[in-house]
């Protein structure tokens, strides 16, 4: 006989799952969310920056340098440390500058006459021996060039501790007569020196008149053209800053034109050679008008001429 259990009288099948009264069915766990492989905005910007060479250099070298600089500035901010560094540098520099190979023992001046050399030594306040580092060669040269007789100068330190000064002096070519006296000038009209009297440089022509120093070359050309007149030539006077008068002895003058002055002077010299024009009682030979040269008698000759004319007319 079979035994019956439960209401149906049948045994439950152990392989069949049956619901339990009062319990919900259990749902399976949700599947994990998949992570987005794209980087965040800040991560993307950082990666872009890392691809920039300048940013990588700044990151690798700039930050360490900035930190080192900050530490160094903090360390140097101490006044005691600053004073110690300054003293050390000063001692080191002094030790180098005073070494024998850097010391200047003397000054040599070449190319200058003795008076100019003495003037150079007077204007340069140097106390030898001195370090070459203490010499301002440009300033020394500028001081020398302020001397009127010096046209150009070079200043350098020669091996052996010698301060070498090479001078190009101004060469006087004429005497310039002014209200202040007689002065020597070079071909550019630059002042060279004062002279007390003309006889000290009798070999040089005399130029006078306003603007004569600006036309020295033309004046020298006329003086050379007047060489046949010899010692009778006393000088040249600039008139109106545009033309010349040739001054001779016996108070004679040759008035030259503004243009063609040399040719006009040569014509007068030719007349002198042919007719002794300048040997007569002539006060002025006016060559300013090329087509009409004019001769003016001096006062004595004019008076004598008038007396003769009166005699010819029968007047006492």
CSV table of C-alpha atoms in Angstrom, one decimal:
chain,number,residue,atom,x,y,z
A,1,UNK,CA,0.0,0.0,0.0
A,2,UNK,CA,1.3,3.5,-0.9
A,3,UNK,CA,1.5,6.3,1.7
A,4,UNK,CA,0.0,9.6,0.8
A,5,UNK,CA,1.3,13.0,2.1
A,6,UNK,CA,-0.2,16.4,1.7
A,7,UNK,CA,-3.5,17.3,0.3
A,8,UNK,CA,-2.9,15.4,-2.9
A,9,UNK,CA,-1.6,12.5,-1.1
A,10,UNK,CA,1.6,12.7,-3.3
A,11,UNK,CA,5.2,13.2,-2.2
A,12,UNK,CA,6.8,16.4,-3.5
A,13,UNK,CA,9.4,16.1,-6.2
A,14,UNK,CA,12.7,17.2,-4.8
A,15,UNK,CA,13.9,18.5,-8.2
A,16,UNK,CA,11.1,21.0,-8.7
A,17,UNK,CA,11.5,24.5,-7.1
A,18,UNK,CA,8.3,25.7,-5.6
A,19,UNK,CA,7.6,29.2,-4.4
A,20,UNK,CA,7.7,30.0,-0.8
A,21,UNK,CA,4.7,31.7,0.6
A,22,UNK,CA,5.4,35.4,1.5
A,23,UNK,CA,8.7,35.9,-0.4
A,24,UNK,CA,9.4,37.9,-3.6
A,25,UNK,CA,11.3,36.4,-6.4
A,26,UNK,CA,15.0,37.6,-6.4
A,27,UNK,CA,16.0,39.6,-9.6
A,28,UNK,CA,19.5,39.1,-11.0
A,29,UNK,CA,22.2,41.8,-10.2
A,30,UNK,CA,22.5,44.6,-12.8
A,31,UNK,CA,25.4,44.4,-15.2
A,32,UNK,CA,28.3,46.8,-14.4
A,33,UNK,CA,28.4,50.1,-16.4
A,34,UNK,CA,31.1,50.4,-19.1
A,35,UNK,CA,33.6,53.2,-18.4
A,36,UNK,CA,33.9,56.0,-21.1
A,37,UNK,CA,37.4,55.6,-22.7
A,38,UNK,CA,37.5,59.4,-23.6
A,39,UNK,CA,39.6,61.6,-21.2
A,40,UNK,CA,38.2,64.4,-19.2
A,41,UNK,CA,38.5,68.0,-20.4
A,42,UNK,CA,41.3,68.8,-18.0
A,43,UNK,CA,43.1,65.6,-18.7
A,44,UNK,CA,42.9,66.3,-22.4
A,45,UNK,CA,44.3,69.8,-21.9
A,46,UNK,CA,47.2,68.5,-19.8
A,47,UNK,CA,48.0,65.9,-22.4
A,48,UNK,CA,48.0,68.6,-25.1
A,49,UNK,CA,50.3,70.8,-23.0
A,50,UNK,CA,52.7,67.8,-22.5
A,51,UNK,CA,53.0,67.6,-26.3
A,52,UNK,CA,54.3,71.2,-26.4
A,53,UNK,CA,58.2,71.3,-26.3
A,54,UNK,CA,58.2,74.6,-24.6
A,55,UNK,CA,55.9,73.5,-21.9
A,56,UNK,CA,58.0,70.3,-21.3
A,57,UNK,CA,61.2,72.4,-21.1
A,58,UNK,CA,59.6,74.9,-18.7
A,59,UNK,CA,58.3,72.0,-16.6
A,60,UNK,CA,61.6,70.2,-16.4
A,61,UNK,CA,64.0,73.2,-16.3
A,62,UNK,CA,61.9,76.3,-15.5
A,63,UNK,CA,60.5,75.1,-12.2
A,64,UNK,CA,63.9,73.9,-10.8
A,65,UNK,CA,65.4,77.2,-11.9
A,66,UNK,CA,62.7,79.3,-10.3
A,67,UNK,CA,63.1,77.4,-7.1
A,68,UNK,CA,66.9,77.8,-7.2
A,69,UNK,CA,66.5,81.5,-7.9
A,70,UNK,CA,64.1,82.0,-5.1
A,71,UNK,CA,66.4,80.2,-2.7
A,72,UNK,CA,69.4,82.2,-3.9
A,73,UNK,CA,67.6,85.6,-3.6
A,74,UNK,CA,66.6,84.6,-0.1
A,75,UNK,CA,70.2,83.7,0.8
A,76,UNK,CA,71.5,87.0,-0.8
A,77,UNK,CA,69.0,89.1,1.0
A,78,UNK,CA,71.2,89.1,4.1
A,79,UNK,CA,73.2,92.4,4.2
A,80,UNK,CA,76.1,90.6,5.9
A,81,UNK,CA,76.4,88.2,3.0
A,82,UNK,CA,76.1,91.0,0.5
A,83,UNK,CA,78.9,92.9,2.2
A,84,UNK,CA,81.1,89.8,2.3
A,85,UNK,CA,80.6,89.1,-1.4
A,86,UNK,CA,81.3,92.8,-2.3
A,87,UNK,CA,84.5,92.8,-0.3
A,88,UNK,CA,85.7,89.6,-1.9
A,89,UNK,CA,85.1,90.9,-5.4
A,90,UNK,CA,86.8,94.2,-4.7
A,91,UNK,CA,89.9,92.4,-3.3
A,92,UNK,CA,90.0,90.0,-6.2
A,93,UNK,CA,89.7,92.9,-8.7
A,94,UNK,CA,92.4,94.9,-6.9
A,95,UNK,CA,94.7,91.9,-6.9
A,96,UNK,CA,94.3,91.5,-10.7
A,97,UNK,CA,94.5,95.2,-11.6
A,98,UNK,CA,97.7,95.8,-9.6
A,99,UNK,CA,99.6,93.0,-11.2
A,100,UNK,CA,102.9,94.2,-12.7
A,101,UNK,CA,101.8,93.3,-16.3
A,102,UNK,CA,98.9,95.7,-16.0
A,103,UNK,CA,100.7,98.7,-14.5
A,104,UNK,CA,101.6,101.7,-16.7
A,105,UNK,CA,104.9,103.2,-15.7
A,106,UNK,CA,105.4,106.2,-18.1
A,107,UNK,CA,103.9,108.1,-21.1
A,108,UNK,CA,105.6,108.5,-24.5
A,109,UNK,CA,104.5,111.3,-26.9
A,110,UNK,CA,105.5,111.0,-30.6
A,111,UNK,CA,104.8,113.4,-33.5
A,112,UNK,CA,104.4,116.5,-31.4
A,113,UNK,CA,106.7,119.5,-31.1
A,114,UNK,CA,108.2,120.1,-27.7
A,115,UNK,CA,105.8,122.9,-26.7
A,116,UNK,CA,102.8,120.7,-27.7
A,117,UNK,CA,104.3,117.7,-25.8
A,118,UNK,CA,104.6,119.8,-22.7
A,119,UNK,CA,101.0,121.1,-23.1
A,120,UNK,CA,99.8,117.5,-23.4
A,121,UNK,CA,101.6,116.4,-20.2
A,122,UNK,CA,100.1,119.4,-18.4
A,123,UNK,CA,96.5,118.7,-19.4
A,124,UNK,CA,96.7,115.0,-18.6
A,125,UNK,CA,96.5,114.5,-14.8
A,126,UNK,CA,98.2,111.2,-14.6
A,127,UNK,CA,100.2,109.9,-11.6
A,128,UNK,CA,102.5,107.0,-12.6
A,129,UNK,CA,102.6,104.2,-11.9
A,130,UNK,CA,98.9,103.5,-12.4
A,131,UNK,CA,96.9,100.6,-13.4
A,132,UNK,CA,95.8,100.3,-17.1
A,133,UNK,CA,92.3,99.5,-15.8
A,134,UNK,CA,92.1,103.0,-14.3
A,135,UNK,CA,92.9,104.7,-17.6
A,136,UNK,CA,90.0,106.0,-19.8
A,137,UNK,CA,91.8,106.1,-23.1
A,138,UNK,CA,88.8,107.7,-24.9
A,139,UNK,CA,88.6,110.5,-22.4
A,140,UNK,CA,92.4,111.1,-22.6
A,141,UNK,CA,92.2,111.4,-26.4
A,142,UNK,CA,89.3,113.8,-26.1
A,143,UNK,CA,91.3,116.0,-23.7
A,144,UNK,CA,94.3,116.0,-26.1
A,145,UNK,CA,92.1,116.9,-29.1
A,146,UNK,CA,90.9,120.0,-27.2
A,147,UNK,CA,94.4,121.5,-27.6
A,148,UNK,CA,94.4,123.9,-30.7
A,149,UNK,CA,97.8,122.6,-32.2
A,150,UNK,CA,96.6,119.0,-32.2
A,151,UNK,CA,94.7,117.8,-35.4
A,152,UNK,CA,94.4,114.2,-34.4
A,153,UNK,CA,95.7,111.8,-31.7
A,154,UNK,CA,95.7,108.1,-30.8
A,155,UNK,CA,96.2,106.8,-27.3
A,156,UNK,CA,97.0,103.2,-26.4
A,157,UNK,CA,98.9,101.2,-23.9
A,158,UNK,CA,102.0,99.6,-25.2
A,159,UNK,CA,103.6,96.4,-23.9
A,160,UNK,CA,106.1,97.2,-21.2
A,161,UNK,CA,103.8,99.6,-19.3
A,162,UNK,CA,104.0,102.6,-21.6
A,163,UNK,CA,101.1,104.9,-22.4
A,164,UNK,CA,101.8,105.7,-26.1
A,165,UNK,CA,100.4,109.0,-27.5
A,166,UNK,CA,100.8,109.6,-31.2
A,167,UNK,CA,100.0,113.2,-32.3
A,168,UNK,CA,99.2,114.6,-35.8
A,169,UNK,CA,99.9,118.3,-35.3
A,170,UNK,CA,98.2,121.1,-37.2
A,171,UNK,CA,100.6,122.6,-39.8
A,172,UNK,CA,100.3,126.4,-40.0
A,173,UNK,CA,100.0,127.6,-43.6
A,174,UNK,CA,99.1,131.3,-43.0
A,175,UNK,CA,99.0,134.1,-40.5
A,176,UNK,CA,95.5,135.4,-39.7
A,177,UNK,CA,95.4,139.1,-38.7
A,178,UNK,CA,92.5,140.1,-36.5
A,179,UNK,CA,91.8,142.9,-34.0
A,180,UNK,CA,93.2,140.5,-31.3
A,181,UNK,CA,96.5,140.1,-33.0
A,182,UNK,CA,98.3,137.5,-35.2
A,183,UNK,CA,97.3,133.9,-35.2
A,184,UNK,CA,98.7,130.9,-37.1
A,185,UNK,CA,96.0,128.8,-38.9
A,186,UNK,CA,96.1,125.6,-40.9
A,187,UNK,CA,94.6,124.9,-44.3
A,188,UNK,CA,91.1,124.4,-42.7
A,189,UNK,CA,91.2,127.7,-41.0
A,190,UNK,CA,91.6,126.1,-37.6
A,191,UNK,CA,93.5,128.1,-34.9
A,192,UNK,CA,97.0,126.8,-34.2
A,193,UNK,CA,98.8,129.3,-32.0
A,194,UNK,CA,99.2,133.0,-31.3
A,195,UNK,CA,102.4,134.8,-32.4
A,196,UNK,CA,103.6,138.1,-31.1
A,197,UNK,CA,105.0,139.5,-34.4
A,198,UNK,CA,104.9,138.7,-38.0
A,199,UNK,CA,108.7,138.3,-38.3
A,200,UNK,CA,108.6,135.0,-36.5
A,201,UNK,CA,106.9,133.4,-39.5
A,202,UNK,CA,107.9,135.5,-42.4
A,203,UNK,CA,107.6,132.5,-44.7
A,204,UNK,CA,103.8,132.5,-44.4
A,205,UNK,CA,101.3,134.9,-46.1
A,206,UNK,CA,99.1,137.1,-44.1
A,207,UNK,CA,95.3,136.8,-44.4
A,208,UNK,CA,92.9,139.4,-43.0
A,209,UNK,CA,89.3,140.4,-43.2
A,210,UNK,CA,86.1,138.8,-42.1
A,211,UNK,CA,85.7,135.3,-43.4
A,212,UNK,CA,89.3,134.9,-44.4
A,213,UNK,CA,89.7,131.8,-42.2
A,214,UNK,CA,87.0,130.1,-44.2
A,215,UNK,CA,88.7,130.6,-47.5
A,216,UNK,CA,92.3,129.8,-46.7
A,217,UNK,CA,92.8,127.5,-49.7
A,218,UNK,CA,91.8,130.3,-52.1
A,219,UNK,CA,94.0,132.7,-50.3
A,220,UNK,CA,97.0,130.4,-50.5
A,221,UNK,CA,96.3,130.0,-54.3
A,222,UNK,CA,96.4,133.7,-54.7
A,223,UNK,CA,99.5,134.1,-52.6
A,224,UNK,CA,101.2,131.5,-54.8
A,225,UNK,CA,100.1,133.4,-57.9
A,226,UNK,CA,101.5,136.6,-56.5
A,227,UNK,CA,104.9,135.1,-55.9
A,228,UNK,CA,106.5,137.2,-58.8
A,229,UNK,CA,105.8,140.3,-56.8
A,230,UNK,CA,108.3,139.1,-54.2
A,231,UNK,CA,108.7,141.1,-51.1
A,232,UNK,CA,106.2,143.7,-52.3
A,233,UNK,CA,103.3,141.4,-51.3
A,234,UNK,CA,102.1,142.3,-47.8
A,235,UNK,CA,99.0,140.2,-47.5
A,236,UNK,CA,95.5,139.5,-48.7
A,237,UNK,CA,92.3,140.9,-47.4
A,238,UNK,CA,88.9,139.2,-47.6
A,239,UNK,CA,86.3,141.7,-48.7
A,240,UNK,CA,82.6,141.1,-48.0
A,241,UNK,CA,83.3,137.4,-47.4
A,242,UNK,CA,83.3,136.9,-51.1
A,243,UNK,CA,86.4,138.3,-52.8
A,244,UNK,CA,90.0,139.3,-52.1
A,245,UNK,CA,92.2,142.4,-52.3
A,246,UNK,CA,96.0,141.9,-52.8
A,247,UNK,CA,97.8,144.4,-50.5
A,248,UNK,CA,101.3,145.6,-51.7
A,249,UNK,CA,103.8,148.0,-50.2
A,250,UNK,CA,103.5,151.7,-50.9
A,251,UNK,CA,99.8,151.3,-49.9
A,252,UNK,CA,98.9,149.8,-53.2
A,253,UNK,CA,96.0,147.4,-53.7
A,254,UNK,CA,94.8,145.1,-56.5
A,255,UNK,CA,91.0,144.6,-56.3
A,256,UNK,CA,90.2,141.1,-57.6
A,257,UNK,CA,86.8,139.9,-58.8
A,258,UNK,CA,84.8,137.3,-57.0
A,259,UNK,CA,85.2,134.8,-59.9
A,260,UNK,CA,88.4,134.3,-61.8
A,261,UNK,CA,90.6,136.0,-59.2
A,262,UNK,CA,93.7,134.1,-60.1
A,263,UNK,CA,93.4,135.0,-63.8
A,264,UNK,CA,92.9,138.7,-63.0
A,265,UNK,CA,95.9,138.7,-60.7
A,266,UNK,CA,98.0,137.1,-63.4
A,267,UNK,CA,96.9,139.8,-65.9
A,268,UNK,CA,98.1,142.5,-63.5
A,269,UNK,CA,101.4,140.8,-63.0
A,270,UNK,CA,101.8,140.6,-66.8
A,271,UNK,CA,101.1,144.3,-67.1
A,272,UNK,CA,103.7,145.0,-64.4
A,273,UNK,CA,106.3,143.0,-66.3
A,274,UNK,CA,105.4,144.8,-69.6
A,275,UNK,CA,104.7,148.4,-68.5
A,276,UNK,CA,105.7,148.7,-64.9
A,277,UNK,CA,102.2,149.5,-63.9
A,278,UNK,CA,102.7,148.8,-60.2
A,279,UNK,CA,106.0,150.7,-60.2
A,280,UNK,CA,104.2,154.0,-60.9
A,281,UNK,CA,102.2,156.2,-58.6
A,282,UNK,CA,99.2,153.9,-58.6
A,283,UNK,CA,97.0,153.4,-55.6
A,284,UNK,CA,94.5,150.9,-56.9
A,285,UNK,CA,94.2,148.5,-59.8
A,286,UNK,CA,90.6,147.5,-60.0
A,287,UNK,CA,90.0,144.2,-61.8
A,288,UNK,CA,86.5,143.6,-60.6
A,289,UNK,CA,85.1,144.3,-64.1
A,290,UNK,CA,86.9,142.0,-66.5
A,291,UNK,CA,86.0,144.1,-69.5
A,292,UNK,CA,87.1,147.4,-67.9
A,293,UNK,CA,90.1,147.3,-65.7
A,294,UNK,CA,90.6,150.6,-63.8
A,295,UNK,CA,93.7,152.3,-62.5
A,296,UNK,CA,93.5,154.9,-59.7
A,297,UNK,CA,96.4,157.2,-59.0
A,298,UNK,CA,97.5,158.0,-55.5
A,299,UNK,CA,96.9,161.3,-53.9
A,300,UNK,CA,100.3,162.8,-54.6
A,301,UNK,CA,100.2,161.7,-58.3
A,302,UNK,CA,96.6,163.1,-58.6
A,303,UNK,CA,97.7,166.4,-57.2
A,304,UNK,CA,100.7,166.6,-59.5
A,305,UNK,CA,98.5,165.7,-62.5
A,306,UNK,CA,96.1,168.5,-61.6
A,307,UNK,CA,99.0,171.0,-61.3
A,308,UNK,CA,100.3,170.0,-64.7
A,309,UNK,CA,96.9,170.4,-66.2
A,310,UNK,CA,96.6,173.9,-64.7
A,311,UNK,CA,100.0,174.8,-66.1
A,312,UNK,CA,99.0,173.6,-69.5
A,313,UNK,CA,95.9,175.9,-69.3
A,314,UNK,CA,98.1,178.9,-68.4
A,315,UNK,CA,97.0,179.2,-64.8
A,316,UNK,CA,99.5,179.9,-62.1
